[in-house]
XYZ file of C-alpha atoms in Angstrom:
230
model
C -116.444 8.033 -119.185
C -117.036 7.036 -115.562
C -120.820 7.405 -115.579
C -121.137 5.296 -118.710
C -118.931 2.643 -117.103
C -121.312 2.497 -114.141
C -124.415 2.369 -116.359
C -122.997 -0.574 -118.313
C -122.744 -2.583 -115.085
C -126.072 -4.325 -114.455
C -126.101 -4.007 -110.671
C -125.236 -0.317 -110.523
C -127.644 0.397 -113.383
C -130.546 -1.244 -111.561
C -129.649 0.466 -108.286
C -129.470 3.808 -110.082
C -132.850 3.250 -111.745
C -134.365 2.376 -108.375
C -132.922 5.414 -106.632
C -133.757 7.752 -109.531
C -137.360 6.528 -109.661
C -137.650 6.987 -105.912
C -136.185 10.514 -106.169
C -138.653 11.443 -108.921
C -141.502 10.104 -106.781
C -140.301 12.164 -103.813
C -140.349 15.330 -105.917
C -143.776 14.577 -107.395
C -145.077 14.109 -103.854
C -143.404 17.292 -102.627
C -144.794 19.498 -105.406
C -148.296 17.989 -105.255
C -148.381 18.301 -101.458
C -147.357 21.972 -101.584
C -149.938 22.782 -104.263
C -152.752 21.095 -102.369
C -151.691 22.671 -99.081
C -151.553 26.170 -100.570
C -155.079 25.698 -101.913
C -156.307 24.623 -98.478
C -154.397 26.804 -95.978
C -152.459 29.353 -98.042
C -149.224 30.763 -96.634
C -149.353 28.524 -93.552
C -148.041 25.741 -95.805
C -144.533 26.691 -94.667
C -145.292 25.286 -91.219
C -146.176 21.931 -92.757
C -142.870 21.839 -94.640
C -141.033 22.490 -91.372
C -143.015 19.735 -89.673
C -142.034 17.256 -92.384
C -138.360 18.167 -92.107
C -138.510 17.813 -88.328
C -139.930 14.305 -88.742
C -137.103 13.515 -91.161
C -134.463 14.618 -88.645
C -136.025 12.660 -85.795
C -136.317 9.513 -87.908
C -132.647 9.844 -88.869
C -131.738 9.688 -85.179
C -134.219 7.191 -83.786
C -135.742 5.228 -86.663
C -132.799 3.342 -88.085
C -133.745 0.231 -86.139
C -136.608 -0.228 -88.593
C -134.081 -1.318 -91.231
C -130.806 -1.894 -89.351
C -131.469 -5.598 -88.912
C -132.151 -6.173 -92.634
C -129.743 -6.609 -95.552
C -129.557 -3.249 -97.334
C -131.392 -4.283 -100.511
C -134.257 -5.786 -98.493
C -134.365 -2.632 -96.382
C -134.774 -0.471 -99.492
C -137.556 -2.674 -100.843
C -139.286 -2.564 -97.452
C -139.037 1.233 -97.323
C -140.417 1.521 -100.859
C -143.434 -0.640 -99.992
C -144.069 1.262 -96.753
C -143.993 4.588 -98.576
C -146.183 3.283 -101.400
C -148.859 2.269 -98.888
C -148.649 5.565 -96.986
C -148.795 7.777 -100.066
C -151.970 6.196 -101.441
C -153.975 6.663 -98.215
C -154.981 10.298 -99.022
C -156.129 9.103 -102.466
C -158.419 6.519 -100.845
C -159.855 9.207 -98.546
C -160.433 11.450 -101.572
C -162.203 8.730 -103.547
C -164.434 7.922 -100.568
C -165.400 11.574 -100.177
C -163.796 11.847 -96.730
C -161.943 14.923 -95.412
C -158.397 14.660 -96.739
C -156.394 17.524 -95.253
C -155.493 16.014 -91.869
C -154.653 12.622 -93.362
C -152.692 14.410 -96.091
C -150.529 16.112 -93.470
C -150.034 12.919 -91.447
C -149.028 10.938 -94.523
C -146.698 13.678 -95.788
C -144.898 13.705 -92.433
C -144.655 9.897 -92.479
C -143.304 9.890 -96.051
C -140.657 12.450 -95.121
C -139.651 10.402 -92.092
C -139.270 7.092 -93.939
C -137.508 8.748 -96.877
C -134.812 9.891 -94.443
C -133.818 6.232 -94.003
C -133.564 5.485 -97.721
C -130.430 7.397 -98.749
C -128.144 5.929 -96.026
C -129.221 2.417 -97.036
C -128.418 3.214 -100.681
C -124.942 4.389 -99.644
C -124.469 1.096 -97.807
C -125.552 -0.879 -100.869
C -123.293 0.745 -103.476
C -120.057 -1.004 -102.330
C -121.905 -4.347 -102.338
C -122.924 -3.854 -105.959
C -119.746 -2.196 -107.291
C -116.866 -4.309 -106.030
C -113.947 -2.926 -108.077
C -112.432 0.406 -106.924
C -112.821 2.030 -110.372
C -116.404 0.830 -110.658
C -117.175 2.009 -107.128
C -115.923 5.494 -107.980
C -118.075 5.509 -111.111
C -121.099 4.212 -109.194
C -120.768 6.903 -106.515
C -120.695 9.552 -109.228
C -123.728 8.024 -110.898
C -125.731 7.885 -107.663
C -125.057 11.562 -107.039
C -127.074 12.426 -110.161
C -130.341 10.926 -108.926
C -131.338 13.728 -106.547
C -130.587 16.417 -109.148
C -132.455 14.588 -111.890
C -135.366 14.010 -109.521
C -135.581 17.754 -108.814
C -135.865 18.379 -112.570
C -138.037 15.461 -113.708
C -140.526 15.371 -110.805
C -141.817 18.967 -111.059
C -141.742 18.725 -114.859
C -144.087 15.721 -114.729
C -146.453 17.599 -112.426
C -146.365 20.620 -114.718
C -147.037 18.583 -117.862
C -149.835 16.450 -116.424
C -151.345 18.968 -114.009
C -153.973 20.119 -116.522
C -155.099 16.576 -117.286
C -155.421 14.782 -113.954
C -156.583 15.903 -110.480
C -153.689 16.913 -108.251
C -154.560 14.190 -105.721
C -153.719 11.503 -108.283
C -150.099 12.560 -108.368
C -149.956 10.622 -105.112
C -151.160 7.594 -107.090
C -148.323 8.214 -109.543
C -145.935 8.520 -106.627
C -147.110 5.114 -105.382
C -146.237 3.604 -108.778
C -142.717 5.073 -108.659
C -142.124 3.367 -105.316
C -143.232 0.016 -106.739
C -140.928 0.473 -109.756
C -138.073 1.355 -107.422
C -138.717 -1.739 -105.284
C -138.796 -4.006 -108.353
C -135.583 -2.527 -109.744
C -133.720 -2.977 -106.454
C -135.062 -6.519 -106.008
C -133.831 -7.378 -109.524
C -130.206 -6.743 -108.489
C -130.343 -10.095 -106.669
C -127.446 -9.657 -104.291
C -126.379 -12.760 -102.348
C -128.912 -13.474 -99.631
C -127.988 -12.861 -96.017
C -129.935 -13.418 -92.823
C -131.364 -10.513 -90.808
C -129.311 -9.391 -87.822
C -130.859 -9.898 -84.403
C -131.063 -6.558 -82.596
C -131.408 -6.126 -78.842
C -134.409 -4.163 -77.558
C -134.052 -0.404 -77.877
C -132.700 1.403 -74.851
C -131.437 4.875 -74.122
C -128.051 3.423 -73.169
C -127.793 1.746 -76.561
C -128.656 4.983 -78.362
C -126.059 6.947 -76.375
C -123.471 4.219 -76.969
C -124.046 4.361 -80.719
C -123.910 8.159 -80.643
C -120.588 8.117 -78.786
C -119.235 5.568 -81.265
C -120.202 7.893 -84.127
C -118.434 10.822 -82.476
C -115.344 8.676 -81.919
C -115.357 7.739 -85.607
C -115.461 11.407 -86.629
C -112.494 12.150 -84.369
C -110.424 9.203 -85.596
C -111.248 9.655 -89.313
C -110.773 13.302 -90.367
C -111.828 12.453 -93.927
C -115.235 11.253 -92.650
C -115.625 14.459 -90.646
C -114.801 16.615 -93.676
C -117.234 14.654 -95.832
C -119.973 15.170 -93.223
C -119.343 18.916 -93.080
C -119.334 19.155 -96.867
C -122.614 17.221 -97.046
């Protein structure tokens, strides 16, 4: 069985654990954020969800330079630590008795934005971990399960523990999932490589990269079809 083959391989297993833990944390954060927002502003919560998705789209276009210069495994660890710090800020405000709603919204938007960078870096890392064609196929199949499992496990955890702990502390739990993810990815121990020096950001550079992406889609129909299917 392909998935079992991938799980038996140490590198793909650790990468899968890291991505799965991160996906579960994302879902815990999403459910807890919606519950808290509904309690505070009711049906207007939908606007906050749209705001978070907008931040995710914008970060996908303009934020890749945050991690582009780093080796992929270091980029994932960096993103996990950034998100862990962001997600615990509302908890600190809550414990200090400070107003939490505005900071909750700001942090939720930031989490959504940085999470948009995580999946592409994972996709870049899989071929580095799974070198053989058969193993790579198995690893790709395994990685596709993480989002689906996260959608099941994350809300289930909130539902099971919601009567025992304050909703705000699901953000604390989310912070722990990011640390577990970072440790798991670091444990893969891929060969070290130096960061890539990037030139300063410019509009010309962005447009050049955009045109190169469009040229790739035109020259590689399979990539275009995969993008449309995604």
